[in-house]
Amino acid sequence: MWICPKCGREFKRTNQGHYCGKAPETVLEYIESQPSKARPHLTEMRTIIRNSVPGVNERISWSMPVYEKEGKTISFSACKEHVSFYAGMEAIEEFSCELNGFGTRKNAVYFPYEKALLVFKCINTGKDVYRQLDAKDARAA
């Protein structure tokens, strides 16, 4: 058990990431609450998502920015040494070659703060995934 010295909450993992106090209600609040090295990356990611995916809904869920359109979601979060971008398994698989050199999991890409972001590629990945899923839905109908 680990107890946060700032807020006194107990966690299973040592130094587990969490919000001490009230969680952000808007994406801007989320970005402003992050360390200074993360803010430019988060702001850029937010701007590109909003400009690249017409009609996307922006909200906070799971205490991080989430973008939804027609039931499909992408999201991101600030971590100690990187930005996590959650685009889904299909996107990660589709662009695995382009993401070589970046940490990935089944549904996420990890962009270290010291490396240039592949945000444009990631957003296009999100748009491509939306298009692919829309095409599958249309064929199934």
PDB file of C-alpha atoms in Angstrom:
ATOM      1  CA  MET A   1       0.000   0.000   0.000  1.00  0.00           C
ATOM      2  CA  TRP A   2       1.171   3.481  -0.846  1.00  0.00           C
ATOM      3  CA  ILE A   3      -0.285   6.652   0.683  1.00  0.00           C
ATOM      4  CA  CYS A   4      -0.001   9.879  -1.296  1.00  0.00           C
ATOM      5  CA  PRO A   5       1.779  12.414   0.913  1.00  0.00           C
ATOM      6  CA  LYS A   6      -0.150  15.280  -0.698  1.00  0.00           C
ATOM      7  CA  CYS A   7      -3.771  14.082  -0.467  1.00  0.00           C
ATOM      8  CA  GLY A   8      -3.566  11.097   1.903  1.00  0.00           C
ATOM      9  CA  ARG A   9      -5.318   8.633  -0.441  1.00  0.00           C
ATOM     10  CA  GLU A  10      -4.222   4.975  -0.419  1.00  0.00           C
ATOM     11  CA  PHE A  11      -3.202   3.065  -3.559  1.00  0.00           C
ATOM     12  CA  LYS A  12      -1.981  -0.439  -4.351  1.00  0.00           C
ATOM     13  CA  ARG A  13       0.936   0.816  -6.477  1.00  0.00           C
ATOM     14  CA  THR A  14       3.738   3.083  -5.276  1.00  0.00           C
ATOM     15  CA  ASN A  15       3.556   6.582  -6.788  1.00  0.00           C
ATOM     16  CA  GLN A  16       0.350   5.742  -8.652  1.00  0.00           C
ATOM     17  CA  GLY A  17      -0.800   8.603 -10.860  1.00  0.00           C
ATOM     18  CA  HIS A  18      -3.968  10.290  -9.620  1.00  0.00           C
ATOM     19  CA  TYR A  19      -5.545  13.659  -8.974  1.00  0.00           C
ATOM     20  CA  CYS A  20      -5.160  15.120  -5.544  1.00  0.00           C
ATOM     21  CA  GLY A  21      -8.425  16.917  -5.033  1.00  0.00           C
ATOM     22  CA  LYS A  22     -10.954  17.773  -7.697  1.00  0.00           C
ATOM     23  CA  ALA A  23     -10.506  16.238 -11.166  1.00  0.00           C
ATOM     24  CA  PRO A  24     -10.621  18.621 -14.143  1.00  0.00           C
ATOM     25  CA  GLU A  25     -13.991  19.269 -15.751  1.00  0.00           C
ATOM     26  CA  THR A  26     -12.750  20.546 -19.121  1.00  0.00           C
ATOM     27  CA  VAL A  27      -9.876  19.680 -21.426  1.00  0.00           C
ATOM     28  CA  LEU A  28      -8.381  23.134 -20.885  1.00  0.00           C
ATOM     29  CA  GLU A  29      -8.427  22.571 -17.105  1.00  0.00           C
ATOM     30  CA  TYR A  30      -6.760  19.201 -17.687  1.00  0.00           C
ATOM     31  CA  ILE A  31      -3.988  20.720 -19.823  1.00  0.00           C
ATOM     32  CA  GLU A  32      -3.413  23.610 -17.399  1.00  0.00           C
ATOM     33  CA  SER A  33      -3.087  21.161 -14.493  1.00  0.00           C
ATOM     34  CA  GLN A  34      -0.244  19.239 -16.164  1.00  0.00           C
ATOM     35  CA  PRO A  35       3.516  19.852 -15.841  1.00  0.00           C
ATOM     36  CA  SER A  36       4.927  22.585 -18.092  1.00  0.00           C
ATOM     37  CA  LYS A  37       6.849  20.127 -20.292  1.00  0.00           C
ATOM     38  CA  ALA A  38       3.583  18.317 -21.155  1.00  0.00           C
ATOM     39  CA  ARG A  39       1.380  21.321 -21.933  1.00  0.00           C
ATOM     40  CA  PRO A  40       2.676  22.158 -25.444  1.00  0.00           C
ATOM     41  CA  HIS A  41       2.255  18.529 -26.535  1.00  0.00           C
ATOM     42  CA  LEU A  42      -1.234  18.296 -25.081  1.00  0.00           C
ATOM     43  CA  THR A  43      -2.297  21.623 -26.571  1.00  0.00           C
ATOM     44  CA  GLU A  44      -1.003  20.615 -30.000  1.00  0.00           C
ATOM     45  CA  MET A  45      -2.745  17.263 -29.817  1.00  0.00           C
ATOM     46  CA  ARG A  46      -6.029  18.907 -28.807  1.00  0.00           C
ATOM     47  CA  THR A  47      -5.841  21.475 -31.603  1.00  0.00           C
ATOM     48  CA  ILE A  48      -5.093  18.905 -34.272  1.00  0.00           C
ATOM     49  CA  ILE A  49      -7.851  16.546 -33.156  1.00  0.00           C
ATOM     50  CA  ARG A  50     -10.435  19.332 -33.116  1.00  0.00           C
ATOM     51  CA  ASN A  51      -9.336  20.607 -36.539  1.00  0.00           C
ATOM     52  CA  SER A  52      -8.947  17.187 -38.170  1.00  0.00           C
ATOM     53  CA  VAL A  53     -12.062  15.323 -37.093  1.00  0.00           C
ATOM     54  CA  PRO A  54     -15.158  17.388 -37.970  1.00  0.00           C
ATOM     55  CA  GLY A  55     -17.995  17.056 -35.485  1.00  0.00           C
ATOM     56  CA  VAL A  56     -15.895  15.365 -32.804  1.00  0.00           C
ATOM     57  CA  ASN A  57     -17.186  15.772 -29.244  1.00  0.00           C
ATOM     58  CA  GLU A  58     -14.604  16.773 -26.638  1.00  0.00           C
ATOM     59  CA  ARG A  59     -15.070  15.792 -23.007  1.00  0.00           C
ATOM     60  CA  ILE A  60     -13.286  14.562 -19.905  1.00  0.00           C
ATOM     61  CA  SER A  61     -13.726  10.907 -19.047  1.00  0.00           C
ATOM     62  CA  TRP A  62     -11.543   8.722 -16.822  1.00  0.00           C
ATOM     63  CA  SER A  63      -9.963  12.072 -15.782  1.00  0.00           C
ATOM     64  CA  MET A  64      -8.438  12.592 -19.250  1.00  0.00           C
ATOM     65  CA  PRO A  65      -9.409  14.216 -22.572  1.00  0.00           C
ATOM     66  CA  VAL A  66     -11.614  12.001 -24.728  1.00  0.00           C
ATOM     67  CA  TYR A  67     -12.825  12.704 -28.250  1.00  0.00           C
ATOM     68  CA  GLU A  68     -15.861  10.853 -29.531  1.00  0.00           C
ATOM     69  CA  LYS A  69     -17.633  10.667 -32.833  1.00  0.00           C
ATOM     70  CA  GLU A  70     -20.393   8.201 -33.599  1.00  0.00           C
ATOM     71  CA  GLY A  71     -19.487   5.953 -30.680  1.00  0.00           C
ATOM     72  CA  LYS A  72     -15.780   5.725 -31.531  1.00  0.00           C
ATOM     73  CA  THR A  73     -13.222   7.333 -29.242  1.00  0.00           C
ATOM     74  CA  ILE A  74      -9.638   8.519 -29.136  1.00  0.00           C
ATOM     75  CA  SER A  75      -8.001  10.030 -26.082  1.00  0.00           C
ATOM     76  CA  PHE A  76      -4.720  11.178 -24.615  1.00  0.00           C
ATOM     77  CA  SER A  77      -3.120  11.707 -21.241  1.00  0.00           C
ATOM     78  CA  ALA A  78       0.020  13.216 -19.771  1.00  0.00           C
ATOM     79  CA  CYS A  79       2.424  10.878 -18.022  1.00  0.00           C
ATOM     80  CA  LYS A  80       5.704  11.550 -16.262  1.00  0.00           C
ATOM     81  CA  GLU A  81       7.948  11.159 -19.336  1.00  0.00           C
ATOM     82  CA  HIS A  82       5.517  10.906 -22.259  1.00  0.00           C
ATOM     83  CA  VAL A  83       2.076  11.610 -23.699  1.00  0.00           C
ATOM     84  CA  SER A  84      -0.104   8.530 -24.097  1.00  0.00           C
ATOM     85  CA  PHE A  85      -2.310   8.582 -27.196  1.00  0.00           C
ATOM     86  CA  TYR A  86      -5.120   6.009 -27.207  1.00  0.00           C
ATOM     87  CA  ALA A  87      -6.263   5.347 -30.766  1.00  0.00           C
ATOM     88  CA  GLY A  88      -7.418   1.738 -30.528  1.00  0.00           C
ATOM     89  CA  MET A  89      -5.991  -1.591 -31.585  1.00  0.00           C
ATOM     90  CA  GLU A  90      -6.870  -1.195 -35.266  1.00  0.00           C
ATOM     91  CA  ALA A  91      -4.905   2.037 -35.577  1.00  0.00           C
ATOM     92  CA  ILE A  92      -1.881   0.696 -33.722  1.00  0.00           C
ATOM     93  CA  GLU A  93      -1.798  -2.403 -35.918  1.00  0.00           C
ATOM     94  CA  GLU A  94      -2.368  -0.442 -39.135  1.00  0.00           C
ATOM     95  CA  PHE A  95       0.503   1.968 -38.474  1.00  0.00           C
ATOM     96  CA  SER A  96       2.896  -0.299 -36.584  1.00  0.00           C
ATOM     97  CA  CYS A  97       5.735   0.381 -39.058  1.00  0.00           C
ATOM     98  CA  GLU A  98       5.391   4.163 -38.723  1.00  0.00           C
ATOM     99  CA  LEU A  99       5.263   3.838 -34.949  1.00  0.00           C
ATOM    100  CA  ASN A 100       8.502   1.847 -34.810  1.00  0.00           C
ATOM    101  CA  GLY A 101      10.737   3.458 -32.214  1.00  0.00           C
ATOM    102  CA  PHE A 102       7.847   4.577 -30.024  1.00  0.00           C
ATOM    103  CA  GLY A 103       6.489   2.601 -27.126  1.00  0.00           C
ATOM    104  CA  THR A 104       3.161   0.981 -27.952  1.00  0.00           C
ATOM    105  CA  ARG A 105       0.620  -1.257 -26.303  1.00  0.00           C
ATOM    106  CA  LYS A 106      -2.393  -2.888 -27.875  1.00  0.00           C
ATOM    107  CA  ASN A 107      -4.348   0.383 -27.999  1.00  0.00           C
ATOM    108  CA  ALA A 108      -1.848   3.163 -27.211  1.00  0.00           C
ATOM    109  CA  VAL A 109       1.250   4.971 -28.428  1.00  0.00           C
ATOM    110  CA  TYR A 110       3.662   6.635 -26.017  1.00  0.00           C
ATOM    111  CA  PHE A 111       5.326   9.835 -27.261  1.00  0.00           C
ATOM    112  CA  PRO A 112       8.339  10.844 -25.135  1.00  0.00           C
ATOM    113  CA  TYR A 113       8.447  14.568 -24.439  1.00  0.00           C
ATOM    114  CA  GLU A 114      11.938  14.882 -25.897  1.00  0.00           C
ATOM    115  CA  LYS A 115      10.923  13.411 -29.294  1.00  0.00           C
ATOM    116  CA  ALA A 116       8.909  15.149 -31.971  1.00  0.00           C
ATOM    117  CA  LEU A 117       5.279  14.137 -31.957  1.00  0.00           C
ATOM    118  CA  LEU A 118       3.770  12.156 -34.783  1.00  0.00           C
ATOM    119  CA  VAL A 119       0.493  13.853 -34.027  1.00  0.00           C
ATOM    120  CA  PHE A 120      -0.514  14.429 -37.631  1.00  0.00           C
ATOM    121  CA  LYS A 121      -0.012  10.744 -38.403  1.00  0.00           C
ATOM    122  CA  CYS A 122      -1.913   9.745 -35.278  1.00  0.00           C
ATOM    123  CA  ILE A 123      -4.844  11.987 -36.062  1.00  0.00           C
ATOM    124  CA  ASN A 124      -4.938  10.685 -39.600  1.00  0.00           C
ATOM    125  CA  THR A 125      -4.859   7.230 -38.057  1.00  0.00           C
ATOM    126  CA  GLY A 126      -7.901   8.152 -36.006  1.00  0.00           C
ATOM    127  CA  LYS A 127      -9.673   9.491 -39.092  1.00  0.00           C
ATOM    128  CA  ASP A 128      -8.731   6.360 -41.063  1.00  0.00           C
ATOM    129  CA  VAL A 129     -10.060   4.137 -38.290  1.00  0.00           C
ATOM    130  CA  TYR A 130     -13.338   6.091 -38.269  1.00  0.00           C
ATOM    131  CA  ARG A 131     -13.563   5.704 -42.062  1.00  0.00           C
ATOM    132  CA  GLN A 132     -12.736   1.985 -41.943  1.00  0.00           C
ATOM    133  CA  LEU A 133     -15.284   1.323 -39.228  1.00  0.00           C
ATOM    134  CA  ASP A 134     -17.891   3.404 -41.076  1.00  0.00           C
ATOM    135  CA  ALA A 135     -17.225   1.421 -44.263  1.00  0.00           C
ATOM    136  CA  LYS A 136     -17.593  -1.881 -42.370  1.00  0.00           C
ATOM    137  CA  ASP A 137     -20.860  -0.641 -40.853  1.00  0.00           C
ATOM    138  CA  ALA A 138     -22.149   0.372 -44.299  1.00  0.00           C
ATOM    139  CA  ARG A 139     -21.266  -3.043 -45.787  1.00  0.00           C
ATOM    140  CA  ALA A 140     -22.954  -4.842 -42.898  1.00  0.00           C
ATOM    141  CA  ALA A 141     -26.195  -2.884 -43.341  1.00  0.00           C
TER     142      ALA A 141
END
